Coordinates of C-alpha atoms in Angstrom, one line a residue:
M108 CA 25.2 -9.5 51.3
P109 CA 23.0 -7.6 53.8
S110 CA 25.1 -6.6 56.8
K111 CA 22.2 -5.5 58.9
V112 CA 20.8 -7.2 61.9
I113 CA 18.0 -9.6 60.8
A114 CA 14.7 -9.3 62.7
L115 CA 12.5 -12.3 62.6
I116 CA 8.8 -11.3 63.1
G117 CA 6.3 -14.2 63.5
A118 CA 2.7 -13.6 62.4
P119 CA 0.9 -16.9 63.2
T120 CA -2.4 -16.6 61.5
D121 CA -4.4 -18.1 58.6
I122 CA -7.0 -15.3 58.8
G123 CA -6.9 -14.5 55.1
A124 CA -6.6 -18.1 53.8
G125 CA -9.0 -20.7 52.6
H126 CA -7.4 -23.6 54.6
R127 CA -6.4 -23.7 58.2
G128 CA -2.7 -24.3 59.1
A129 CA -0.6 -21.3 57.8
S130 CA -0.8 -20.1 61.4
M131 CA 1.8 -22.8 62.2
G132 CA 4.2 -21.5 59.5
P133 CA 6.4 -19.3 61.8
E134 CA 7.1 -22.2 64.1
A135 CA 7.8 -24.6 61.2
L136 CA 10.4 -22.1 59.9
R137 CA 12.0 -21.8 63.3
V138 CA 12.0 -25.6 63.7
A139 CA 13.6 -25.9 60.2
G140 CA 16.5 -23.8 61.6
L141 CA 16.0 -20.4 59.9
A142 CA 17.8 -18.4 62.6
E143 CA 20.7 -20.8 62.9
A144 CA 21.2 -21.0 59.2
L145 CA 21.4 -17.2 58.9
R146 CA 23.7 -17.0 61.9
E147 CA 26.0 -19.5 60.2
R148 CA 26.3 -17.0 57.3
G149 CA 27.7 -14.6 59.8
L150 CA 24.6 -12.5 60.2
E151 CA 23.2 -11.3 63.5
V152 CA 19.6 -12.6 64.0
I153 CA 17.1 -11.4 66.6
D154 CA 13.9 -13.4 66.9
R155 CA 11.2 -10.9 68.0
G156 CA 8.8 -13.7 68.7
N157 CA 5.2 -13.8 67.5
L158 CA 2.7 -10.9 67.0
V159 CA -0.6 -11.4 68.7
G160 CA -3.9 -10.9 66.9
P161 CA -7.5 -12.2 66.8
V162 CA -8.1 -15.8 66.3
N163 CA -9.6 -17.1 63.1
P164 CA -13.4 -17.1 63.5
W165 CA -13.7 -19.3 60.3
Q166 CA -16.9 -17.5 59.0
P167 CA -18.3 -17.1 55.5
P168 CA -17.7 -13.9 53.6
V169 CA -19.5 -10.6 54.5
D170 CA -19.9 -8.2 51.5
G171 CA -17.3 -10.2 49.6
Y172 CA -14.6 -10.4 52.3
R173 CA -13.9 -13.1 54.8
H174 CA -12.8 -12.0 58.3
L175 CA -12.1 -8.4 57.2
P176 CA -12.0 -6.8 60.7
E177 CA -9.6 -9.5 61.9
V178 CA -7.4 -9.1 58.7
V179 CA -7.2 -5.4 59.4
V180 CA -6.0 -5.9 63.0
W181 CA -3.3 -8.4 61.9
N182 CA -2.1 -6.2 59.1
R183 CA -1.8 -3.2 61.5
A184 CA 0.3 -5.3 63.8
V185 CA 2.5 -6.4 61.0
K186 CA 2.9 -2.9 59.6
A187 CA 3.9 -1.6 63.0
A188 CA 6.4 -4.4 63.6
V189 CA 8.0 -4.3 60.2
G190 CA 8.1 -0.5 60.3
A191 CA 9.8 -0.5 63.7
A192 CA 12.5 -3.0 62.5
L193 CA 13.3 -0.8 59.5
E194 CA 13.5 2.4 61.6
N195 CA 15.9 0.4 63.8
G196 CA 18.2 -0.2 60.9
E197 CA 17.2 -3.9 60.8
L198 CA 16.3 -6.2 57.9
P199 CA 12.7 -7.5 58.7
V200 CA 11.8 -11.0 57.9
L201 CA 8.1 -11.6 58.3
L202 CA 7.4 -15.3 59.1
G203 CA 3.8 -15.9 57.9
G204 CA 1.0 -16.7 58.2
D205 CA -0.9 -16.3 55.0
H206 CA -0.3 -13.8 52.2
C207 CA -2.8 -11.2 53.3
L208 CA -0.1 -10.1 55.7
G209 CA 1.8 -8.7 52.7
I210 CA -0.4 -5.7 52.8
G211 CA 0.9 -4.6 56.2
S212 CA 4.4 -5.6 55.6
I213 CA 4.8 -3.9 52.2
T214 CA 2.9 -0.8 53.3
A215 CA 5.5 -0.4 56.0
V216 CA 8.3 -0.9 53.5
A217 CA 6.8 1.6 51.1
E218 CA 6.5 4.2 53.9
Y219 CA 10.1 3.6 54.9
C220 CA 11.3 4.0 51.3
R221 CA 9.4 7.3 50.9
A222 CA 11.0 8.6 54.1
Q223 CA 14.4 7.6 52.9
G224 CA 14.0 8.8 49.4
K225 CA 14.5 5.4 48.0
K226 CA 12.8 3.6 45.1
L227 CA 10.9 0.4 46.0
R228 CA 11.0 -2.8 43.9
V229 CA 8.7 -5.6 45.1
L230 CA 9.5 -9.0 43.8
W231 CA 6.3 -11.1 44.3
L232 CA 7.2 -14.8 44.1
D233 CA 3.9 -16.6 43.9
A234 CA 1.8 -19.1 41.9
H235 CA -1.1 -16.5 42.1
A236 CA -1.4 -12.9 41.0
D237 CA -3.3 -12.1 44.3
F238 CA -5.2 -9.3 42.5
N239 CA -8.7 -10.2 43.4
T240 CA -11.3 -7.8 44.7
H241 CA -14.6 -8.4 46.6
E242 CA -16.4 -8.1 43.2
V243 CA -14.4 -10.8 41.4
T244 CA -13.2 -13.1 44.2
P245 CA -14.6 -16.6 44.0
S246 CA -13.9 -17.2 47.8
G247 CA -13.7 -13.9 49.6
N248 CA -10.3 -14.9 51.1
V249 CA -8.2 -11.8 51.5
H250 CA -5.0 -13.7 50.8
G251 CA -6.0 -13.5 47.2
M252 CA -6.2 -9.7 47.3
P253 CA -3.0 -8.1 48.8
V254 CA -1.5 -6.8 45.5
A255 CA -4.9 -5.2 44.6
C256 CA -5.1 -3.6 48.0
L257 CA -1.5 -2.3 47.8
C258 CA -2.3 -0.8 44.4
G259 CA -5.3 1.0 45.9
I260 CA -8.1 -1.4 44.9
G261 CA -9.9 -2.9 47.9
P262 CA -11.6 -2.1 51.2
K263 CA -10.7 1.4 52.6
E264 CA -9.3 -0.1 55.8
L265 CA -6.7 -2.1 54.0
V266 CA -6.0 0.3 51.1
S267 CA -5.4 3.2 53.5
L268 CA -3.3 1.3 56.0
G269 CA -0.4 3.7 55.4
K270 CA 0.0 7.4 55.0
N271 CA 0.0 7.3 51.2
V272 CA -2.9 5.9 49.2
P273 CA -2.2 3.8 47.2
S274 CA 0.8 2.3 49.0
L275 CA 2.5 1.7 45.7
T276 CA 1.9 1.5 42.0
A277 CA 1.8 -1.5 39.6
A278 CA 5.2 -0.2 38.3
D279 CA 6.8 -1.0 41.6
I280 CA 6.0 -4.7 41.4
R281 CA 7.3 -7.7 39.4
Q282 CA 5.4 -10.9 39.8
I283 CA 7.4 -14.1 39.1
G284 CA 6.1 -17.7 38.8
I285 CA 2.4 -16.9 38.3
R286 CA 0.3 -19.8 36.9
S287 CA -3.1 -19.4 38.4
V288 CA -5.2 -16.2 37.8
D289 CA -9.0 -16.0 38.1
A290 CA -11.0 -14.7 35.1
G291 CA -12.1 -11.4 36.7
E292 CA -8.6 -11.0 38.2
K293 CA -7.0 -11.4 34.7
K294 CA -9.0 -8.4 33.4
L295 CA -7.9 -6.2 36.4
V296 CA -4.2 -7.2 36.1
K297 CA -4.3 -6.2 32.4
E298 CA -6.0 -2.9 33.2
Q299 CA -3.4 -2.1 35.9
G300 CA -0.5 -3.0 33.6
L301 CA 1.1 -5.4 36.2
D302 CA 4.5 -6.7 35.2
I303 CA 4.0 -10.5 35.3
Y304 CA 6.6 -13.2 34.5
D305 CA 4.3 -16.2 34.4
M306 CA 5.5 -19.7 33.9
R307 CA 4.7 -19.8 30.2
Y308 CA 7.0 -16.8 29.7
I309 CA 9.7 -18.3 32.0
D310 CA 9.4 -21.6 30.0
E311 CA 9.8 -19.7 26.8
I312 CA 12.8 -17.5 27.6
G313 CA 14.3 -19.2 30.7
I314 CA 14.5 -18.2 34.3
K315 CA 17.8 -16.4 34.0
R316 CA 16.5 -14.0 31.3
A317 CA 13.2 -13.5 33.0
M318 CA 14.9 -12.6 36.2
E319 CA 17.3 -10.2 34.4
E320 CA 14.2 -8.4 33.1
A321 CA 12.5 -8.4 36.5
L322 CA 15.6 -7.0 38.1
E323 CA 16.3 -4.4 35.5
G324 CA 16.6 -0.8 36.7
I325 CA 17.5 -1.7 40.3
D326 CA 20.3 0.6 41.4
A327 CA 22.0 2.0 44.5
D328 CA 18.8 4.0 45.4
T329 CA 16.5 0.9 45.3
H330 CA 15.2 -1.1 48.2
V331 CA 14.3 -4.6 47.1
H332 CA 11.4 -6.3 49.0
V333 CA 10.9 -10.0 48.4
S334 CA 7.4 -11.4 49.1
F335 CA 8.0 -15.1 49.0
D336 CA 4.8 -17.2 48.9
V337 CA 6.0 -20.8 49.3
D338 CA 3.4 -22.0 46.7
F339 CA 5.7 -20.2 44.1
L340 CA 7.6 -23.5 44.1
D341 CA 6.5 -26.6 42.3
P342 CA 4.4 -28.8 44.7
S343 CA 6.5 -31.8 43.8
I344 CA 9.3 -30.1 45.9
A345 CA 7.1 -28.0 48.2
P346 CA 3.9 -29.8 49.2
G347 CA 3.4 -27.9 52.4
V348 CA 1.0 -25.2 51.1
G349 CA -2.8 -24.8 51.1
T350 CA -3.1 -23.9 47.5
T351 CA -0.8 -26.1 45.3
V352 CA -0.6 -25.3 41.6
P353 CA 1.5 -27.7 39.5
G354 CA 4.1 -26.4 37.0
G355 CA 6.1 -24.1 39.3
P356 CA 9.9 -23.5 39.4
N357 CA 12.0 -26.5 40.3
Y358 CA 14.8 -26.5 42.9
R359 CA 17.5 -25.2 40.6
E360 CA 15.4 -22.5 39.1
A361 CA 14.3 -21.3 42.6
Q362 CA 17.9 -21.2 43.7
L363 CA 18.9 -19.1 40.7
V364 CA 16.0 -16.7 41.4
M365 CA 17.2 -16.2 45.0
E366 CA 20.9 -15.9 44.0
M367 CA 20.2 -13.3 41.4
I368 CA 18.2 -11.2 43.8
A369 CA 21.1 -11.5 46.3
D370 CA 23.5 -10.4 43.6
T371 CA 21.8 -7.0 43.3
G372 CA 23.0 -6.2 46.8
R373 CA 19.8 -4.2 47.3
F374 CA 17.7 -6.8 49.1
G375 CA 16.2 -5.1 52.2
S376 CA 13.1 -6.9 53.5
L377 CA 11.3 -10.3 53.2
D378 CA 8.0 -12.0 53.7
I379 CA 7.9 -15.8 53.9
V380 CA 4.2 -16.8 53.7
E381 CA 1.7 -19.6 53.2
L382 CA 3.9 -22.3 54.6
N383 CA 1.3 -24.8 55.9
P384 CA 2.8 -27.6 58.0
A385 CA -0.6 -29.4 58.0
F386 CA 0.0 -30.3 54.4
D387 CA 3.7 -30.8 54.6
E388 CA 5.8 -34.0 54.9
H389 CA 8.1 -33.9 57.9
N390 CA 8.7 -30.1 57.5
R391 CA 10.2 -30.7 54.0
T392 CA 8.8 -27.5 52.6
G393 CA 9.9 -25.5 55.7
K394 CA 13.5 -26.8 55.3
L395 CA 13.4 -26.0 51.6
A396 CA 12.2 -22.5 52.3
V397 CA 15.1 -22.0 54.8
D398 CA 17.5 -23.3 52.2
L399 CA 16.2 -20.8 49.6
V400 CA 16.3 -17.9 52.1
E401 CA 19.9 -18.7 52.8
S402 CA 20.6 -18.1 49.1
L403 CA 18.7 -14.8 49.3
F404 CA 21.3 -13.9 51.9
G405 CA 24.2 -14.8 49.8
K406 CA 24.8 -18.5 50.0
S407 CA 25.8 -19.6 46.5
T408 CA 25.1 -23.2 45.2
L409 CA 28.3 -22.9 43.2
M410 CA 31.9 -22.2 44.0
R411 CA 31.4 -18.4 43.8
D412 CA 31.4 -17.4 47.5

Protein backbone atom coordinates (compact mmCIF):
# COMPACT_ATOMS: atom_id res chain seq x y z
CA MET A 1 0.00 0.00 0.00
CA PRO A 2 1.36 3.45 -0.87
CA SER A 3 2.81 5.03 2.26
CA LYS A 4 3.23 8.49 0.80
CA VAL A 5 1.22 11.59 1.43
CA ILE A 6 -1.66 11.76 -1.06
CA ALA A 7 -2.00 15.12 -2.83
CA LEU A 8 -5.46 15.81 -4.27
CA ILE A 9 -5.29 18.26 -7.18
CA GLY A 10 -8.57 19.54 -8.61
CA ALA A 11 -8.78 20.53 -12.28
CA PRO A 12 -12.36 21.76 -12.74
CA THR A 13 -12.69 22.02 -16.50
CA ASP A 14 -14.57 20.40 -19.37
CA ILE A 15 -12.41 22.25 -21.90
CA GLY A 16 -11.63 19.11 -23.94
CA ALA A 17 -15.05 17.47 -23.73
CA GLY A 18 -18.14 17.35 -25.93
CA HIS A 19 -20.55 17.90 -23.04
CA ARG A 20 -20.52 20.46 -20.26
CA GLY A 21 -20.30 19.25 -16.67
CA ALA A 22 -17.00 17.42 -16.10
CA SER A 23 -15.84 20.72 -14.58
CA MET A 24 -17.97 19.75 -11.56
CA GLY A 25 -16.13 16.43 -11.18
CA PRO A 26 -13.58 17.49 -8.53
CA GLU A 27 -16.29 18.78 -6.19
CA ALA A 28 -18.42 15.65 -6.71
CA LEU A 29 -15.43 13.48 -5.70
CA ARG A 30 -14.89 15.62 -2.61
CA VAL A 31 -18.59 15.47 -1.71
CA ALA A 32 -18.48 11.67 -2.18
CA GLY A 33 -15.86 11.61 0.58
CA LEU A 34 -12.64 10.79 -1.27
CA ALA A 35 -10.28 12.43 1.24
CA GLU A 36 -12.11 10.94 4.23
CA ALA A 37 -12.13 7.45 2.71
CA LEU A 38 -8.37 7.54 2.11
CA ARG A 39 -7.71 8.93 5.59
CA GLU A 40 -9.69 6.02 7.02
CA ARG A 41 -7.17 3.78 5.31
CA GLY A 42 -4.48 5.42 7.44
CA LEU A 43 -3.16 7.61 4.64
CA GLU A 44 -2.23 11.26 5.00
CA VAL A 45 -4.23 13.32 2.51
CA ILE A 46 -3.62 16.93 1.55
CA ASP A 47 -6.22 18.63 -0.63
CA ARG A 48 -4.35 21.20 -2.70
CA GLY A 49 -7.63 22.74 -3.87
CA ASN A 50 -8.41 23.53 -7.48
CA LEU A 51 -6.16 24.73 -10.26
CA VAL A 52 -7.35 27.81 -12.11
CA GLY A 53 -7.51 28.07 -15.88
CA PRO A 54 -9.47 29.60 -18.73
CA VAL A 55 -13.24 29.15 -18.83
CA ASN A 56 -14.73 26.96 -21.55
CA PRO A 57 -15.56 29.27 -24.49
CA TRP A 58 -17.71 26.53 -26.09
CA GLN A 59 -16.61 27.23 -29.67
CA PRO A 60 -16.51 25.03 -32.79
CA PRO A 61 -13.19 23.40 -33.82
CA VAL A 62 -10.42 25.46 -35.41
CA ASP A 63 -8.15 23.41 -37.72
CA GLY A 64 -9.55 20.20 -36.23
CA TYR A 65 -9.16 21.15 -32.54
CA ARG A 66 -11.70 22.61 -30.15
CA HIS A 67 -10.34 25.10 -27.61
CA LEU A 68 -6.69 24.20 -28.26
CA PRO A 69 -5.16 27.34 -26.63
CA GLU A 70 -7.26 26.81 -23.49
CA VAL A 71 -6.49 23.07 -23.43
CA VAL A 72 -2.77 23.91 -23.52
CA VAL A 73 -3.07 26.34 -20.57
CA TRP A 74 -4.95 23.78 -18.45
CA ASN A 75 -2.47 21.02 -19.25
CA ARG A 76 0.51 23.22 -18.37
CA ALA A 77 -1.10 23.92 -15.00
CA VAL A 78 -1.78 20.22 -14.42
CA LYS A 79 1.75 19.24 -15.43
CA ALA A 80 3.25 21.79 -13.02
CA ALA A 81 1.03 20.69 -10.10
CA VAL A 82 1.51 16.95 -10.63
CA GLY A 83 5.24 17.41 -11.15
CA ALA A 84 5.53 19.46 -7.95
CA ALA A 85 3.67 16.78 -5.95
CA LEU A 86 5.98 14.04 -7.26
CA GLU A 87 9.09 16.13 -6.51
CA ASN A 88 7.69 16.58 -3.01
CA GLY A 89 7.53 12.82 -2.53
CA GLU A 90 3.72 12.85 -2.68
CA LEU A 91 1.35 10.62 -4.62
CA PRO A 92 -0.64 12.94 -6.91
CA VAL A 93 -4.34 12.27 -7.49
CA LEU A 94 -5.69 14.48 -10.25
CA LEU A 95 -9.40 15.17 -9.80
CA GLY A 96 -10.72 15.91 -13.28
CA GLY A 97 -12.06 17.42 -15.33
CA ASP A 98 -12.07 15.75 -18.72
CA HIS A 99 -9.49 13.31 -20.05
CA CYS A 100 -7.53 15.85 -22.10
CA LEU A 101 -5.87 16.62 -18.73
CA GLY A 102 -4.12 13.25 -18.91
CA ILE A 103 -1.62 14.86 -21.29
CA GLY A 104 -0.29 17.21 -18.61
CA SER A 105 -0.55 14.70 -15.81
CA ILE A 106 1.22 11.82 -17.58
CA THR A 107 3.84 14.11 -19.14
CA ALA A 108 4.77 15.15 -15.58
CA VAL A 109 4.89 11.51 -14.43
CA ALA A 110 7.03 10.51 -17.44
CA GLU A 111 9.51 13.31 -16.70
CA TYR A 112 9.67 12.28 -13.05
CA CYS A 113 10.30 8.65 -14.01
CA ARG A 114 13.13 9.63 -16.37
CA ALA A 115 14.74 11.72 -13.63
CA GLN A 116 14.43 8.84 -11.15
CA GLY A 117 15.59 6.19 -13.63
CA LYS A 118 12.30 4.34 -13.31
CA LYS A 119 10.23 2.55 -15.92
CA LEU A 120 6.72 3.87 -16.46
CA ARG A 121 3.61 1.74 -16.91
CA VAL A 122 0.43 3.66 -17.72
CA LEU A 123 -2.81 1.75 -17.15
CA TRP A 124 -5.47 3.54 -19.19
CA LEU A 125 -8.90 2.48 -17.91
CA ASP A 126 -11.39 3.77 -20.45
CA ALA A 127 -14.21 2.93 -22.85
CA HIS A 128 -12.33 4.87 -25.54
CA ALA A 129 -8.83 4.53 -27.01
CA ASP A 130 -8.41 8.35 -27.03
CA PHE A 131 -6.06 8.10 -29.99
CA ASN A 132 -7.75 10.58 -32.32
CA THR A 133 -5.89 13.26 -34.27
CA HIS A 134 -7.20 16.43 -35.87
CA GLU A 135 -7.27 14.57 -39.20
CA VAL A 136 -9.47 11.70 -38.03
CA THR A 137 -11.48 13.18 -35.15
CA PRO A 138 -15.21 13.35 -35.76
CA SER A 139 -15.62 16.15 -33.17
CA GLY A 140 -12.36 18.04 -32.60
CA ASN A 141 -12.71 17.38 -28.86
CA VAL A 142 -9.22 17.04 -27.38
CA HIS A 143 -10.40 14.56 -24.70
CA GLY A 144 -10.38 12.03 -27.55
CA MET A 145 -6.69 12.70 -28.30
CA PRO A 146 -4.54 12.46 -25.14
CA VAL A 147 -2.94 9.06 -25.84
CA ALA A 148 -2.00 10.14 -29.37
CA CYS A 149 -0.50 13.39 -28.00
CA LEU A 150 1.51 11.51 -25.36
CA CYS A 151 2.83 9.22 -28.10
CA GLY A 152 3.95 12.21 -30.18
CA ILE A 153 1.02 12.54 -32.58
CA GLY A 154 -0.86 15.82 -32.23
CA PRO A 155 -0.40 19.58 -32.04
CA LYS A 156 3.12 20.72 -31.20
CA GLU A 157 1.94 22.62 -28.10
CA LEU A 158 0.62 19.42 -26.50
CA VAL A 159 3.13 16.92 -27.90
CA SER A 160 6.06 18.99 -26.61
CA LEU A 161 4.59 19.82 -23.21
CA GLY A 162 7.54 18.10 -21.53
CA LYS A 163 11.30 18.00 -22.05
CA ASN A 164 11.15 14.74 -24.05
CA VAL A 165 9.17 14.27 -27.25
CA PRO A 166 7.27 12.03 -27.35
CA SER A 167 6.52 11.87 -23.62
CA LEU A 168 6.20 8.09 -23.84
CA THR A 169 5.89 5.25 -26.31
CA ALA A 170 3.01 2.91 -27.03
CA ALA A 171 4.99 0.21 -25.18
CA ASP A 172 4.50 2.13 -21.90
CA ILE A 173 0.69 1.97 -22.09
CA ARG A 174 -1.90 -0.75 -21.48
CA GLN A 175 -5.47 0.18 -22.34
CA ILE A 176 -8.17 -1.73 -20.49
CA GLY A 177 -11.94 -1.82 -21.06
CA ILE A 178 -11.92 -0.27 -24.54
CA ARG A 179 -15.15 -0.68 -26.52
CA SER A 180 -15.48 2.44 -28.66
CA VAL A 181 -12.86 3.30 -31.29
CA ASP A 182 -13.44 5.57 -34.28
CA ALA A 183 -12.60 4.18 -37.73
CA GLY A 184 -9.59 6.45 -38.39
CA GLU A 185 -8.42 5.94 -34.83
CA LYS A 186 -8.47 2.14 -35.25
CA LYS A 187 -5.95 2.39 -38.09
CA LEU A 188 -3.63 4.63 -36.01
CA VAL A 189 -3.84 2.37 -32.96
CA LYS A 190 -2.81 -0.64 -35.09
CA GLU A 191 0.06 1.29 -36.69
CA GLN A 192 1.36 2.34 -33.27
CA GLY A 193 1.04 -1.19 -31.85
CA LEU A 194 -0.93 -0.05 -28.81
CA ASP A 195 -1.55 -2.82 -26.27
CA ILE A 196 -5.34 -2.88 -25.92
CA TYR A 197 -7.39 -5.15 -23.70
CA ASP A 198 -10.80 -4.47 -25.18
CA MET A 199 -14.06 -5.81 -23.80
CA ARG A 200 -14.24 -8.58 -26.39
CA TYR A 201 -10.84 -9.87 -25.24
CA ILE A 202 -11.81 -9.47 -21.57
CA ASP A 203 -15.04 -11.38 -22.21
CA GLU A 204 -13.09 -14.17 -23.92
CA ILE A 205 -10.33 -14.72 -21.36
CA GLY A 206 -11.74 -13.08 -18.22
CA ILE A 207 -10.71 -9.95 -16.37
CA LYS A 208 -8.19 -11.73 -14.13
CA ARG A 209 -6.10 -13.08 -16.99
CA ALA A 210 -6.38 -9.86 -18.95
CA MET A 211 -5.07 -7.91 -15.95
CA GLU A 212 -2.25 -10.41 -15.37
CA GLU A 213 -1.14 -9.76 -18.96
CA ALA A 214 -1.52 -5.97 -18.60
CA LEU A 215 0.54 -5.98 -15.39
CA GLU A 216 3.23 -8.33 -16.69
CA GLY A 217 6.77 -7.00 -16.38
CA ILE A 218 6.02 -4.57 -13.55
CA ASP A 219 8.90 -4.77 -11.08
CA ALA A 220 10.58 -2.81 -8.29
CA ASP A 221 11.84 -0.26 -10.83
CA THR A 222 8.38 0.47 -12.26
CA HIS A 223 6.14 3.44 -11.50
CA VAL A 224 2.49 2.58 -12.22
CA HIS A 225 0.24 5.45 -13.28
CA VAL A 226 -3.50 4.80 -13.43
CA SER A 227 -5.57 7.04 -15.70
CA PHE A 228 -9.12 6.21 -14.65
CA ASP A 229 -11.82 7.51 -16.96
CA VAL A 230 -15.08 6.86 -15.14
CA ASP A 231 -16.72 5.82 -18.45
CA PHE A 232 -14.52 2.70 -18.21
CA LEU A 233 -17.34 1.35 -16.03
CA ASP A 234 -20.61 0.03 -17.39
CA PRO A 235 -23.16 2.87 -17.52
CA SER A 236 -25.67 0.72 -15.61
CA ILE A 237 -23.50 1.27 -12.50
CA ALA A 238 -21.87 4.58 -13.50
CA PRO A 239 -24.33 6.83 -15.36
CA GLY A 240 -22.51 10.07 -14.46
CA VAL A 241 -20.37 10.48 -17.59
CA GLY A 242 -20.82 12.45 -20.80
CA THR A 243 -20.00 9.60 -23.17
CA THR A 244 -21.62 6.37 -21.99
CA VAL A 245 -20.78 3.16 -23.85
CA PRO A 246 -22.70 0.02 -22.84
CA GLY A 247 -20.87 -3.23 -22.17
CA GLY A 248 -18.20 -2.08 -19.71
CA PRO A 249 -16.84 -3.83 -16.62
CA ASN A 250 -19.32 -4.50 -13.83
CA TYR A 251 -18.73 -3.70 -10.16
CA ARG A 252 -16.93 -6.94 -9.32
CA GLU A 253 -14.70 -6.79 -12.39
CA ALA A 254 -13.79 -3.17 -11.67
CA GLN A 255 -12.96 -4.02 -8.05
CA LEU A 256 -10.68 -6.83 -9.19
CA VAL A 257 -8.90 -4.51 -11.64
CA MET A 258 -8.18 -2.04 -8.82
CA GLU A 259 -7.17 -4.71 -6.31
CA MET A 260 -4.76 -6.33 -8.77
CA ILE A 261 -3.14 -2.96 -9.48
CA ALA A 262 -2.84 -2.36 -5.72
CA ASP A 263 -1.25 -5.82 -5.32
CA THR A 264 1.69 -4.79 -7.54
CA GLY A 265 2.80 -2.37 -4.80
CA ARG A 266 4.03 -0.02 -7.55
CA PHE A 267 1.05 2.31 -7.90
CA GLY A 268 2.38 5.88 -7.78
CA SER A 269 -0.02 8.36 -9.40
CA LEU A 270 -3.65 8.64 -10.47
CA ASP A 271 -6.05 10.56 -12.69
CA ILE A 272 -9.80 10.37 -12.00
CA VAL A 273 -11.49 11.98 -15.00
CA GLU A 274 -14.75 12.46 -16.89
CA LEU A 275 -17.01 12.27 -13.85
CA ASN A 276 -19.97 14.41 -14.88
CA PRO A 277 -22.43 15.14 -12.05
CA ALA A 278 -24.86 16.70 -14.55
CA PHE A 279 -25.59 13.19 -15.84
CA ASP A 280 -25.37 11.43 -12.47
CA GLU A 281 -28.05 10.23 -10.04
CA HIS A 282 -27.46 11.62 -6.54
CA ASN A 283 -23.67 11.41 -6.99
CA ARG A 284 -23.94 7.62 -7.38
CA THR A 285 -21.04 7.54 -9.87
CA GLY A 286 -18.91 9.79 -7.66
CA LYS A 287 -19.42 7.44 -4.70
CA LEU A 288 -18.59 4.40 -6.83
CA ALA A 289 -15.41 6.09 -8.07
CA VAL A 290 -14.37 6.74 -4.46
CA ASP A 291 -15.11 3.11 -3.57
CA LEU A 292 -12.90 1.88 -6.42
CA VAL A 293 -10.10 4.30 -5.60
CA GLU A 294 -10.11 2.93 -2.04
CA SER A 295 -9.42 -0.50 -3.54
CA LEU A 296 -6.58 0.99 -5.56
CA PHE A 297 -5.12 2.10 -2.23
CA GLY A 298 -5.37 -1.37 -0.74
CA LYS A 299 -8.94 -1.91 0.47
CA SER A 300 -9.81 -5.51 -0.31
CA THR A 301 -13.38 -6.63 -0.92
CA LEU A 302 -12.47 -9.96 0.64
CA MET A 303 -10.98 -11.04 3.97
CA ARG A 304 -7.42 -10.55 2.76
CA ASP A 305 -6.45 -7.30 4.51
